[in-house]
MMTF fields as JSON, N, C-alpha, C and O atoms, coordinates in Angstrom:
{
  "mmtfVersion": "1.0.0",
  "mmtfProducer": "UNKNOWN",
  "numBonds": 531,
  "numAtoms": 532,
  "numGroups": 133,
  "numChains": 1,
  "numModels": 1,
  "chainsPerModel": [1],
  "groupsPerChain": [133],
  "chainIdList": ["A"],
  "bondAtomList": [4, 2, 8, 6, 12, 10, 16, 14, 20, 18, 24, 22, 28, 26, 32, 30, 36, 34, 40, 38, 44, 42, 48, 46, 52, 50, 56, 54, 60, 58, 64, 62, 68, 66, 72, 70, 76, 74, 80, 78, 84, 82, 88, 86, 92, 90, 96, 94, 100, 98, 104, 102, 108, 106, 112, 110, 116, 114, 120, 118, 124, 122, 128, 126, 132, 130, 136, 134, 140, 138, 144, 142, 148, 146, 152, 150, 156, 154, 160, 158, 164, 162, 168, 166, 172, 170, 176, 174, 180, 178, 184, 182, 188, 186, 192, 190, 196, 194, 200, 198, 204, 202, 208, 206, 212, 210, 216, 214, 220, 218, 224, 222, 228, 226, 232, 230, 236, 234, 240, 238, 244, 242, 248, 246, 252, 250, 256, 254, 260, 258, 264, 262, 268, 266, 272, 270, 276, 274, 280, 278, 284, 282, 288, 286, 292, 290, 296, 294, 300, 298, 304, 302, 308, 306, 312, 310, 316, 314, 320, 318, 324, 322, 328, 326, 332, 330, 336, 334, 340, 338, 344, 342, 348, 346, 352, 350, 356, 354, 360, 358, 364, 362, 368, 366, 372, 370, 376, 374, 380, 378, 384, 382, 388, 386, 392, 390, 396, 394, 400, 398, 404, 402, 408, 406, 412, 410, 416, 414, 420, 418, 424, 422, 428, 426, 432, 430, 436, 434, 440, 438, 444, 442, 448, 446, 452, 450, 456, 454, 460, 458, 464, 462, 468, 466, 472, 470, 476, 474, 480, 478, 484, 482, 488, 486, 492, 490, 496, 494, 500, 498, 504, 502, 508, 506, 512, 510, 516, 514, 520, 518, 524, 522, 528, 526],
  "bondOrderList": [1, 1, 1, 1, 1, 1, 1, 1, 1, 1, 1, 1, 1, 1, 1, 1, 1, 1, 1, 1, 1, 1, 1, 1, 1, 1, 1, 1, 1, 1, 1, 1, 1, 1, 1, 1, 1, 1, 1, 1, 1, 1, 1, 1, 1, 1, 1, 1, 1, 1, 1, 1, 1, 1, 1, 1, 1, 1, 1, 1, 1, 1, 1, 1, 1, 1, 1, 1, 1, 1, 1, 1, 1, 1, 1, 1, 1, 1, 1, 1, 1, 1, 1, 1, 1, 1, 1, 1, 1, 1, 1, 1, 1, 1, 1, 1, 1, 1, 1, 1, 1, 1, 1, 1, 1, 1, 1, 1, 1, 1, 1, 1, 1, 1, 1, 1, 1, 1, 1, 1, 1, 1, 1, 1, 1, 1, 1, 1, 1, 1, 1, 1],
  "groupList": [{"groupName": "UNK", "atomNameList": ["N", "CA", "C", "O"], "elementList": ["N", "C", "C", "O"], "formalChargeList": [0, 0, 0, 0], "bondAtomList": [1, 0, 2, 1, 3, 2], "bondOrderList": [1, 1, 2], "singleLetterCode": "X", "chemCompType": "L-PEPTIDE LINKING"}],
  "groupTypeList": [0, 0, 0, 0, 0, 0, 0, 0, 0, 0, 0, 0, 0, 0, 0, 0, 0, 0, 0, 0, 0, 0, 0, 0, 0, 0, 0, 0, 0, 0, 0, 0, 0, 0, 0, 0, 0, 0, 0, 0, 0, 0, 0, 0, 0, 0, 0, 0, 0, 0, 0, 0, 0, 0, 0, 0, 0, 0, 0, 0, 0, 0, 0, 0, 0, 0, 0, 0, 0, 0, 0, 0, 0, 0, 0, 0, 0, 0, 0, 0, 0, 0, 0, 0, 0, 0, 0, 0, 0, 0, 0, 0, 0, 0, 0, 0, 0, 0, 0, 0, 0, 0, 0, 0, 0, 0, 0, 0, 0, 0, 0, 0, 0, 0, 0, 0, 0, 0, 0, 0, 0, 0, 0, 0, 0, 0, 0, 0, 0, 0, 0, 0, 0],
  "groupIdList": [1, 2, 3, 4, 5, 6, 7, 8, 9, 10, 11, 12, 13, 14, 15, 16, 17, 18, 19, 20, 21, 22, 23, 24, 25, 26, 27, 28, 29, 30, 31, 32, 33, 34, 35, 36, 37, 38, 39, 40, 41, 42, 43, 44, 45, 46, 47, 48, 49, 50, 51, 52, 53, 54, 55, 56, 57, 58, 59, 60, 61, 62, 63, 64, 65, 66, 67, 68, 69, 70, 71, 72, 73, 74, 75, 76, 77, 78, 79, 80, 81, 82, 83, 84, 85, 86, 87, 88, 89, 90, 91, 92, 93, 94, 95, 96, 97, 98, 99, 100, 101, 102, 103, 104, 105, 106, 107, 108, 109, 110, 111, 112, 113, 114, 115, 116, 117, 118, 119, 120, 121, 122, 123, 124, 125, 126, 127, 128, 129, 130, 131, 132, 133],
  "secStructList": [7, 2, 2, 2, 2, 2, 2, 2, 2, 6, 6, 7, 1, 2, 2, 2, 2, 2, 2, 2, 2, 2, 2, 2, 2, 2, 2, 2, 2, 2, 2, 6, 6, 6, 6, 6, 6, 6, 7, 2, 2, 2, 2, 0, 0, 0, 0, 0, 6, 6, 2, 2, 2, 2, 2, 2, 2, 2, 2, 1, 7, 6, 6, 6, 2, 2, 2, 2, 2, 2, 2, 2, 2, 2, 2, 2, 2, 2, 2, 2, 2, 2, 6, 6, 1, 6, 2, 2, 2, 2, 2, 2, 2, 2, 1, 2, 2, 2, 2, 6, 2, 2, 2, 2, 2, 2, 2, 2, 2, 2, 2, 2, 2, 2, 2, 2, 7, 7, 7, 7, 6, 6, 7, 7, 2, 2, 2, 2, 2, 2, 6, 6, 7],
  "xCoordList": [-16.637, -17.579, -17.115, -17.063, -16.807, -16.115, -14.961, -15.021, -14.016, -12.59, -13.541, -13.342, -14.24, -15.016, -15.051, -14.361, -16.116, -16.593, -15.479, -15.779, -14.733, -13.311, -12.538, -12.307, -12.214, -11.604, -12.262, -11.629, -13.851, -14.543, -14.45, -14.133, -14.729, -14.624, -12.864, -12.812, -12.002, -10.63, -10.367, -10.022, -10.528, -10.131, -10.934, -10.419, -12.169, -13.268, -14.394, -14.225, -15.042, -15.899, -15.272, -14.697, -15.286, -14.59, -13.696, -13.673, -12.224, -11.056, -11.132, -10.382, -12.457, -11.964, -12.899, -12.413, -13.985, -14.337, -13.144, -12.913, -12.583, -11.37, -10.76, -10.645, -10.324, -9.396, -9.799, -8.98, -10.957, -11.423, -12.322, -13.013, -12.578, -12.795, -11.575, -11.54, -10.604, -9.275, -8.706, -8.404, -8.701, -8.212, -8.98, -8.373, -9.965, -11.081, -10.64, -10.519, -10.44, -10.522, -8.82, -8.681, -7.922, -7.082, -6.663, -5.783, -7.748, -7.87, -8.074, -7.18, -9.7, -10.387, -9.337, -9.41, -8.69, -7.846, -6.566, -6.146, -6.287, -5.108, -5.871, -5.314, -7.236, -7.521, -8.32, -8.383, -9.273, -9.44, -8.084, -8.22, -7.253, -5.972, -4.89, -3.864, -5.589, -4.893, -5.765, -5.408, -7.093, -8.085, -8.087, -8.904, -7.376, -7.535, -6.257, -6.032, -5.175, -3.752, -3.792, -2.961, -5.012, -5.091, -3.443, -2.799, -2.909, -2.248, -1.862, -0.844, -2.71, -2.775, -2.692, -1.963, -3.589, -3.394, -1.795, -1.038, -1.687, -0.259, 0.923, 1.602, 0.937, 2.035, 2.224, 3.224, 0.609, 0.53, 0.946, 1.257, 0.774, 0.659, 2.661, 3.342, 3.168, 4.44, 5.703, 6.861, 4.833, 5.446, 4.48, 4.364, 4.144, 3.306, 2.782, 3.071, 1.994, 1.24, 1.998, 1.464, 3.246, 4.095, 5.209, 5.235, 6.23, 7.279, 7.9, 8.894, 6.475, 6.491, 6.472, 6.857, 6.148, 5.872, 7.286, 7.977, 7.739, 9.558, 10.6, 11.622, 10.408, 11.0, 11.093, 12.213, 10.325, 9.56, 10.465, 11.445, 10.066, 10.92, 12.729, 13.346, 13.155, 14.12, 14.826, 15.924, 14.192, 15.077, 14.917, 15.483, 13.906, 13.688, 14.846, 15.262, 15.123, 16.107, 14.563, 13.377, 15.495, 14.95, 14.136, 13.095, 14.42, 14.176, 12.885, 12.001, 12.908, 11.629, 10.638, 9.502, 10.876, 10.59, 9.016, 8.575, 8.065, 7.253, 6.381, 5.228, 7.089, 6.017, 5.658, 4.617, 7.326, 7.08, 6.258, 5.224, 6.254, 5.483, 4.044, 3.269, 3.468, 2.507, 1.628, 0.446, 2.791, 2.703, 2.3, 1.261, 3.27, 3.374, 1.987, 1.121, 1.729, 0.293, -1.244, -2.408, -0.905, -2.199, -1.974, -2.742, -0.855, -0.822, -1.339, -2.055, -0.497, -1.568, -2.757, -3.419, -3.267, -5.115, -5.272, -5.543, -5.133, -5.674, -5.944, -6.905, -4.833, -4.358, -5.779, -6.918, -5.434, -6.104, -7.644, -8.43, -7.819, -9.223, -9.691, -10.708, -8.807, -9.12, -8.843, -9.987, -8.195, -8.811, -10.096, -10.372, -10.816, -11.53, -13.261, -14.422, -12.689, -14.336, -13.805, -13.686, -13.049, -12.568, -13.068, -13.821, -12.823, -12.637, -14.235, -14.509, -15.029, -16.649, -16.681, -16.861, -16.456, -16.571, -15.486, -15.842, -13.997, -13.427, -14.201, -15.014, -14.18, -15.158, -16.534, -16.794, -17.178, -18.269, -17.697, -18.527, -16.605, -16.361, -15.633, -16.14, -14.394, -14.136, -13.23, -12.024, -13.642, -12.955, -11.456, -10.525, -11.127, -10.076, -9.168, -8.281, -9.608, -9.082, -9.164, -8.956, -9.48, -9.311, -7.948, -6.766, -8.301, -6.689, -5.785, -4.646, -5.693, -4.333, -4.439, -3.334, -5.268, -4.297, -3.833, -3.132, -4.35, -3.936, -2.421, -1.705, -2.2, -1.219, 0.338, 1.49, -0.038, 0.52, 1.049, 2.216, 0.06, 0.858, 1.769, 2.682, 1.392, 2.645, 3.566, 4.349, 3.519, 4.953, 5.766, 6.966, 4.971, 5.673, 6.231, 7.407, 5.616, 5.772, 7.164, 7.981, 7.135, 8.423, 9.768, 10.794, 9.252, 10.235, 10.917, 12.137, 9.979, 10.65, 11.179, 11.866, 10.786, 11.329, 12.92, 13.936, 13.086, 14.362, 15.53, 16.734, 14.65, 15.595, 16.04, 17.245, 15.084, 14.895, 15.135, 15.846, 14.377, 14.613, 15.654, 15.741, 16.788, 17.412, 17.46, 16.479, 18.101, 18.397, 18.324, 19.448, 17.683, 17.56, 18.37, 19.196, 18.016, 18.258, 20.316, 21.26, 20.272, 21.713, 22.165, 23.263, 21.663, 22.431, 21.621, 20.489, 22.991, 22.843, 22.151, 22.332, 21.244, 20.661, 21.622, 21.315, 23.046, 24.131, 23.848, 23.343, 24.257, 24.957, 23.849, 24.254, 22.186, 21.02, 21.14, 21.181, 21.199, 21.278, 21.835, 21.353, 23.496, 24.751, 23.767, 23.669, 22.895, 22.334, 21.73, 21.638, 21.201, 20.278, 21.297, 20.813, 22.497, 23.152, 24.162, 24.812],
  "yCoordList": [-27.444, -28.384, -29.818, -30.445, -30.441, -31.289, -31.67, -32.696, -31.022, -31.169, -31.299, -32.375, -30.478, -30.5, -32.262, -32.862, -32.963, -34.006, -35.026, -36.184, -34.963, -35.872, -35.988, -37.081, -34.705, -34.782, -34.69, -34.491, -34.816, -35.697, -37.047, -37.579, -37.726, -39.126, -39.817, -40.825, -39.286, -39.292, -39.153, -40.117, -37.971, -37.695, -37.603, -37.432, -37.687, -37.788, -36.247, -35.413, -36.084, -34.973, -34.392, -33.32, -35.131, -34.262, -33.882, -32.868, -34.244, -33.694, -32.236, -31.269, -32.685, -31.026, -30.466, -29.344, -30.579, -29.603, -28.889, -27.694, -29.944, -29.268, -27.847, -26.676, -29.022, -28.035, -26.887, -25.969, -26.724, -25.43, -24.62, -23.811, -24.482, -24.197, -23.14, -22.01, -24.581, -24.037, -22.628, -21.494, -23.02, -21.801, -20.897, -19.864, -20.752, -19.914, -18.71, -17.518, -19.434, -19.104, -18.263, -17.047, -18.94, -18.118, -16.755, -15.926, -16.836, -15.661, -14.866, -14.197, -14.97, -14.189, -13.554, -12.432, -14.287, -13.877, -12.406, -11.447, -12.888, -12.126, -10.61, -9.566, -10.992, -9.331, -9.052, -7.837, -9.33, -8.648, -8.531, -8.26, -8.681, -8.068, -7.22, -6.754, -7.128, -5.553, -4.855, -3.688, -5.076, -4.007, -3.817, -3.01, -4.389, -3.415, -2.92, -1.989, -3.834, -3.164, -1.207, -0.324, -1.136, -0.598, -0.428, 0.564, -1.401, -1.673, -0.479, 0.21, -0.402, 0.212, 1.52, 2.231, 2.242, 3.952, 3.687, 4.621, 2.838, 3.264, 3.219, 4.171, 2.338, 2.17, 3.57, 4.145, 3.784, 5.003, 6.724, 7.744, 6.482, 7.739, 7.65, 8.661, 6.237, 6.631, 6.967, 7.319, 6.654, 6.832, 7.367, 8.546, 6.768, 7.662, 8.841, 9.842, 9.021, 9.49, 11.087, 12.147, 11.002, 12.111, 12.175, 13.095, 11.146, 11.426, 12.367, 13.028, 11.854, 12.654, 14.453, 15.149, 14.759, 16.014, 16.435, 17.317, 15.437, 16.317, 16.196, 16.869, 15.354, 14.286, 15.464, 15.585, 16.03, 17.109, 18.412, 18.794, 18.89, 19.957, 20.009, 21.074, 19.127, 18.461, 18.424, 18.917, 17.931, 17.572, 18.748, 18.84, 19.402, 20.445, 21.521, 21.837, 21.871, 23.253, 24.239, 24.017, 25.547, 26.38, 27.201, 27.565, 27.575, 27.813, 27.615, 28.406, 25.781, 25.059, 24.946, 24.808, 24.984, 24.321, 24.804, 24.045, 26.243, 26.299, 25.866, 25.471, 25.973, 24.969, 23.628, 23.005, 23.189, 21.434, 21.241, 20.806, 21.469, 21.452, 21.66, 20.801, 22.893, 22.757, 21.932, 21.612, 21.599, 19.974, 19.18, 18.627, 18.768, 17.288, 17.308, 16.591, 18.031, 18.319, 18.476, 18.382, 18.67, 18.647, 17.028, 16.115, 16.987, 15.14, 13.969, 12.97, 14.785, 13.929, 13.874, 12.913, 15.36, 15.248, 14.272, 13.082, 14.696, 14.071, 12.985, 12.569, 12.007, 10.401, 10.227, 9.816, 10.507, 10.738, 10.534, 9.731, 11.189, 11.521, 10.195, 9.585, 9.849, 8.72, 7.775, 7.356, 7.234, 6.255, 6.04, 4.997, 7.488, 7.136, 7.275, 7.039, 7.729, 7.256, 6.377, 6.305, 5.094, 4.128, 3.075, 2.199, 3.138, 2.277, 1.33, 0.131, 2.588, 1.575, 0.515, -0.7, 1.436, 0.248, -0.93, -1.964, -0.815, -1.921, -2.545, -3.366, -2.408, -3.467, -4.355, -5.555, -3.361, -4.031, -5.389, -6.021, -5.498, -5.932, -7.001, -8.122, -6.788, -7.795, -7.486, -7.401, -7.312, -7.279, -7.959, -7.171, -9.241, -9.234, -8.535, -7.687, -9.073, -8.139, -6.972, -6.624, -5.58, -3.866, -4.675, -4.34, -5.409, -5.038, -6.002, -5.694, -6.864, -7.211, -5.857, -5.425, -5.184, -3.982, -2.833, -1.874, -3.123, -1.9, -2.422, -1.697, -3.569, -4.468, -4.181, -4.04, -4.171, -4.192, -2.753, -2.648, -1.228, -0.596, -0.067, 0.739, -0.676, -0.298, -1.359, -1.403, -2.297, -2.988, -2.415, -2.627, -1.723, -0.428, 0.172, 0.386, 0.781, 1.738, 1.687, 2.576, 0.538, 0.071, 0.231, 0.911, -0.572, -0.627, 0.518, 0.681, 1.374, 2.739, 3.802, 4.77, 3.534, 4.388, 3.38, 4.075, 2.234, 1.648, 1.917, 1.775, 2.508, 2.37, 3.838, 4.049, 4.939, 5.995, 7.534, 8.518, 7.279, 7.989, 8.249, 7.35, 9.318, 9.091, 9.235, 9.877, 8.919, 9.093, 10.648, 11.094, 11.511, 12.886, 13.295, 14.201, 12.218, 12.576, 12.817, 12.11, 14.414, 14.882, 15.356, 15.91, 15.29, 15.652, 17.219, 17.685, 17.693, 19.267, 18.884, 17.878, 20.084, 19.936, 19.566, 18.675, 20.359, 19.919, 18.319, 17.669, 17.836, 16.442, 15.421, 14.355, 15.716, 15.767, 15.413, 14.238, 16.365, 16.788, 15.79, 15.252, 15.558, 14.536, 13.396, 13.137, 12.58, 11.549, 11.408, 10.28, 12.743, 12.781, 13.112, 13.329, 13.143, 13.214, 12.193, 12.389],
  "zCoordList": [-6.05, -5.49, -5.748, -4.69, -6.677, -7.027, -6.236, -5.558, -6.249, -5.613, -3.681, -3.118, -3.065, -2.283, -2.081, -1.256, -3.132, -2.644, -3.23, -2.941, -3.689, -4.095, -2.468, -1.951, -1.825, -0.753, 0.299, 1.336, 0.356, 1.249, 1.368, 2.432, 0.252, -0.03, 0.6, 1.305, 0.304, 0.311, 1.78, 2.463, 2.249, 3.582, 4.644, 5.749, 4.523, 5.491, 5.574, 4.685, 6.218, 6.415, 7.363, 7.175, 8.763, 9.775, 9.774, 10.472, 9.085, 9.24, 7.943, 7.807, 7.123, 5.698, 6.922, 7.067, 7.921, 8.826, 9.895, 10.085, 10.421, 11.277, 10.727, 11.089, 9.203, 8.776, 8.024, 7.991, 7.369, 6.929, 8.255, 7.635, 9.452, 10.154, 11.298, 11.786, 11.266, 11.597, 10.487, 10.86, 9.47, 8.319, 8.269, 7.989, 8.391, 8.574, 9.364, 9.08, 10.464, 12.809, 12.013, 12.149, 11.396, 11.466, 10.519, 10.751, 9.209, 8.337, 9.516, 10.035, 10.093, 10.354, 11.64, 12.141, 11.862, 13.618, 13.087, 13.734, 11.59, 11.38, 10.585, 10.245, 10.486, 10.163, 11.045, 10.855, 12.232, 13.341, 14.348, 15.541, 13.96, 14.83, 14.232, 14.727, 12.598, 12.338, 12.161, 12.004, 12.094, 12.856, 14.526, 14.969, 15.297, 16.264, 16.624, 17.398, 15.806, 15.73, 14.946, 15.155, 14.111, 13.126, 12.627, 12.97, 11.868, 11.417, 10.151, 10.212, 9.201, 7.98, 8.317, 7.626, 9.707, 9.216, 10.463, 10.725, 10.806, 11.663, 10.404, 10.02, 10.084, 8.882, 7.744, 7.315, 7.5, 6.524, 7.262, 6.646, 9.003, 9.053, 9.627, 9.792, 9.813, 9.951, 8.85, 9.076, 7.282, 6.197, 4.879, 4.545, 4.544, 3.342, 3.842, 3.187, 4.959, 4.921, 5.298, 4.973, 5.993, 6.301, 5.305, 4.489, 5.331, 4.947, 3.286, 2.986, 2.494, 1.411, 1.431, 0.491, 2.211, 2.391, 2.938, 2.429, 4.414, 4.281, 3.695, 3.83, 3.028, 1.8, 0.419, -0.079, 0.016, -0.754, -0.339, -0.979, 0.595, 1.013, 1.389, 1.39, 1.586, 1.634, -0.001, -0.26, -0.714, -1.736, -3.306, -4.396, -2.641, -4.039, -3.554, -2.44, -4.677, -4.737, -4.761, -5.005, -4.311, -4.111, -4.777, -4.23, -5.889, -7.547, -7.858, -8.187, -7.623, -8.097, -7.269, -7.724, -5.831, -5.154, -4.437, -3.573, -4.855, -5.103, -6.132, -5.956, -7.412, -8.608, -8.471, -8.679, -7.871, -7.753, -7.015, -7.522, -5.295, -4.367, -4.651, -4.229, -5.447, -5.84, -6.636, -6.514, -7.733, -8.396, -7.987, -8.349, -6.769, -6.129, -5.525, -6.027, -4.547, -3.56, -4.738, -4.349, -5.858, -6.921, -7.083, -6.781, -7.577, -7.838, -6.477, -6.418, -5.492, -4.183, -4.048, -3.658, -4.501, -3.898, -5.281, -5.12, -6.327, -7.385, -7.466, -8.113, -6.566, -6.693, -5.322, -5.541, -4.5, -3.45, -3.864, -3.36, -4.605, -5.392, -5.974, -5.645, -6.877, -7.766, -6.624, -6.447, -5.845, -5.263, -4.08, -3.488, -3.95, -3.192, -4.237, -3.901, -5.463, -6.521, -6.646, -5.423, -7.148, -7.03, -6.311, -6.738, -5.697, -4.252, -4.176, -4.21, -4.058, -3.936, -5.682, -5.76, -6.793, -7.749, -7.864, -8.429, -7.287, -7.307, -6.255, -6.68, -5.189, -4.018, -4.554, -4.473, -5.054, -5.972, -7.407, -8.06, -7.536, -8.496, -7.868, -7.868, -7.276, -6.614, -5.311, -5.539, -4.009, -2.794, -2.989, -2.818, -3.306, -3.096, -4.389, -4.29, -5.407, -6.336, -6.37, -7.533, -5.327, -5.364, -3.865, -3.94, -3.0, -2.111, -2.988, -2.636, -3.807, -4.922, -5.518, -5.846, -5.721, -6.795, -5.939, -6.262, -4.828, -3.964, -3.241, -2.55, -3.521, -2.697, -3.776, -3.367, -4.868, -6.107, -6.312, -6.69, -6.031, -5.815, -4.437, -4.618, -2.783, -2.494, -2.354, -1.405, -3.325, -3.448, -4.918, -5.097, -5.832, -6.724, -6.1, -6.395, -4.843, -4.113, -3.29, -3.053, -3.0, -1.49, -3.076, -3.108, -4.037, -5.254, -5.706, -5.689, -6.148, -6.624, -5.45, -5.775, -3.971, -3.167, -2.986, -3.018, -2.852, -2.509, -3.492, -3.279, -5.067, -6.28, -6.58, -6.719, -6.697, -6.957, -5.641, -5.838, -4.521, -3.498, -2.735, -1.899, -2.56, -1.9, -0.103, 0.273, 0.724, 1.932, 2.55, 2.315, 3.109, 3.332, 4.34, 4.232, 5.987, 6.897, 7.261, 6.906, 8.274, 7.999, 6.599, 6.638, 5.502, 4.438, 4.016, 4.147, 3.426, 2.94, 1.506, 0.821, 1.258, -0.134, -1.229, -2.021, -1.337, -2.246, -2.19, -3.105, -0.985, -1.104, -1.608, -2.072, -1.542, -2.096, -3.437, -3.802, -4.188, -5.334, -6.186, -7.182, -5.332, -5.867, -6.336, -7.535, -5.19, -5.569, -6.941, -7.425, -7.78, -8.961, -10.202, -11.313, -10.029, -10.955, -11.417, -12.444]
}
């Protein structure tokens, strides 16, 4: 409120109207246009939301590859789980702070797949494998 009436006095009324009006017009423009881009389930259903699963089958040996799988898919619902009891008490607490933490993990996310994951497509499970050793 302060800083408010400092840069009223300073810069006028009408131009902090322009310009918080203008900033406003353009928040609001860039998330009603990835709501109708639906931006988020396109992104999720062209990678998270699939690729783990052939990604999964792909890289388990054979051996394991019922326990893990079963693993991995308990660890999905589970995660799955916890963020959707989640979700209403971070919102209640603070909207932008539940999408910074949700922002925070898929930039973990982009991190540990660029560092850790290897490349699937064309390669034989052997040549797979090479990557983890």
């Amino acid at each position: 409120m302060i800083l408010t009436l400092w840069l009223a006095d300073k810069s006028g009324r009408r131009l902090l109207l322009i310009v918080s009006s203008s900033a406003m017009a353009l928040s609001l423009l860039v998330v009603s246009i990835s709501f109708y881009l639906k931006v988020m389930v396109i992104a999720f259903s062209l990678g998270l939301g699939a690729m783990p699963w052939i990604i999964m089958s792909e890289i388990l040996p054979i051996n394991i590859k019922g326990l893990a799988g079963s693993f991995a898919t308990l660890a999905n619902w589970f995660f799955s789980w916890l963020v959707t009891l989640t979700a209403n008490l971070l919102l209640d607490w603070s909207s932008g702070g539940t999408f910074t933490i949700y922002t925070a993990v898929c930039v973990f996310t982009a991190g540990f797949v660029a560092i850790w994951v290897p490349e699937t497509k064309g390669k034989t499970l052997e040549e797979i494998q090479q990557f983890f050793r």
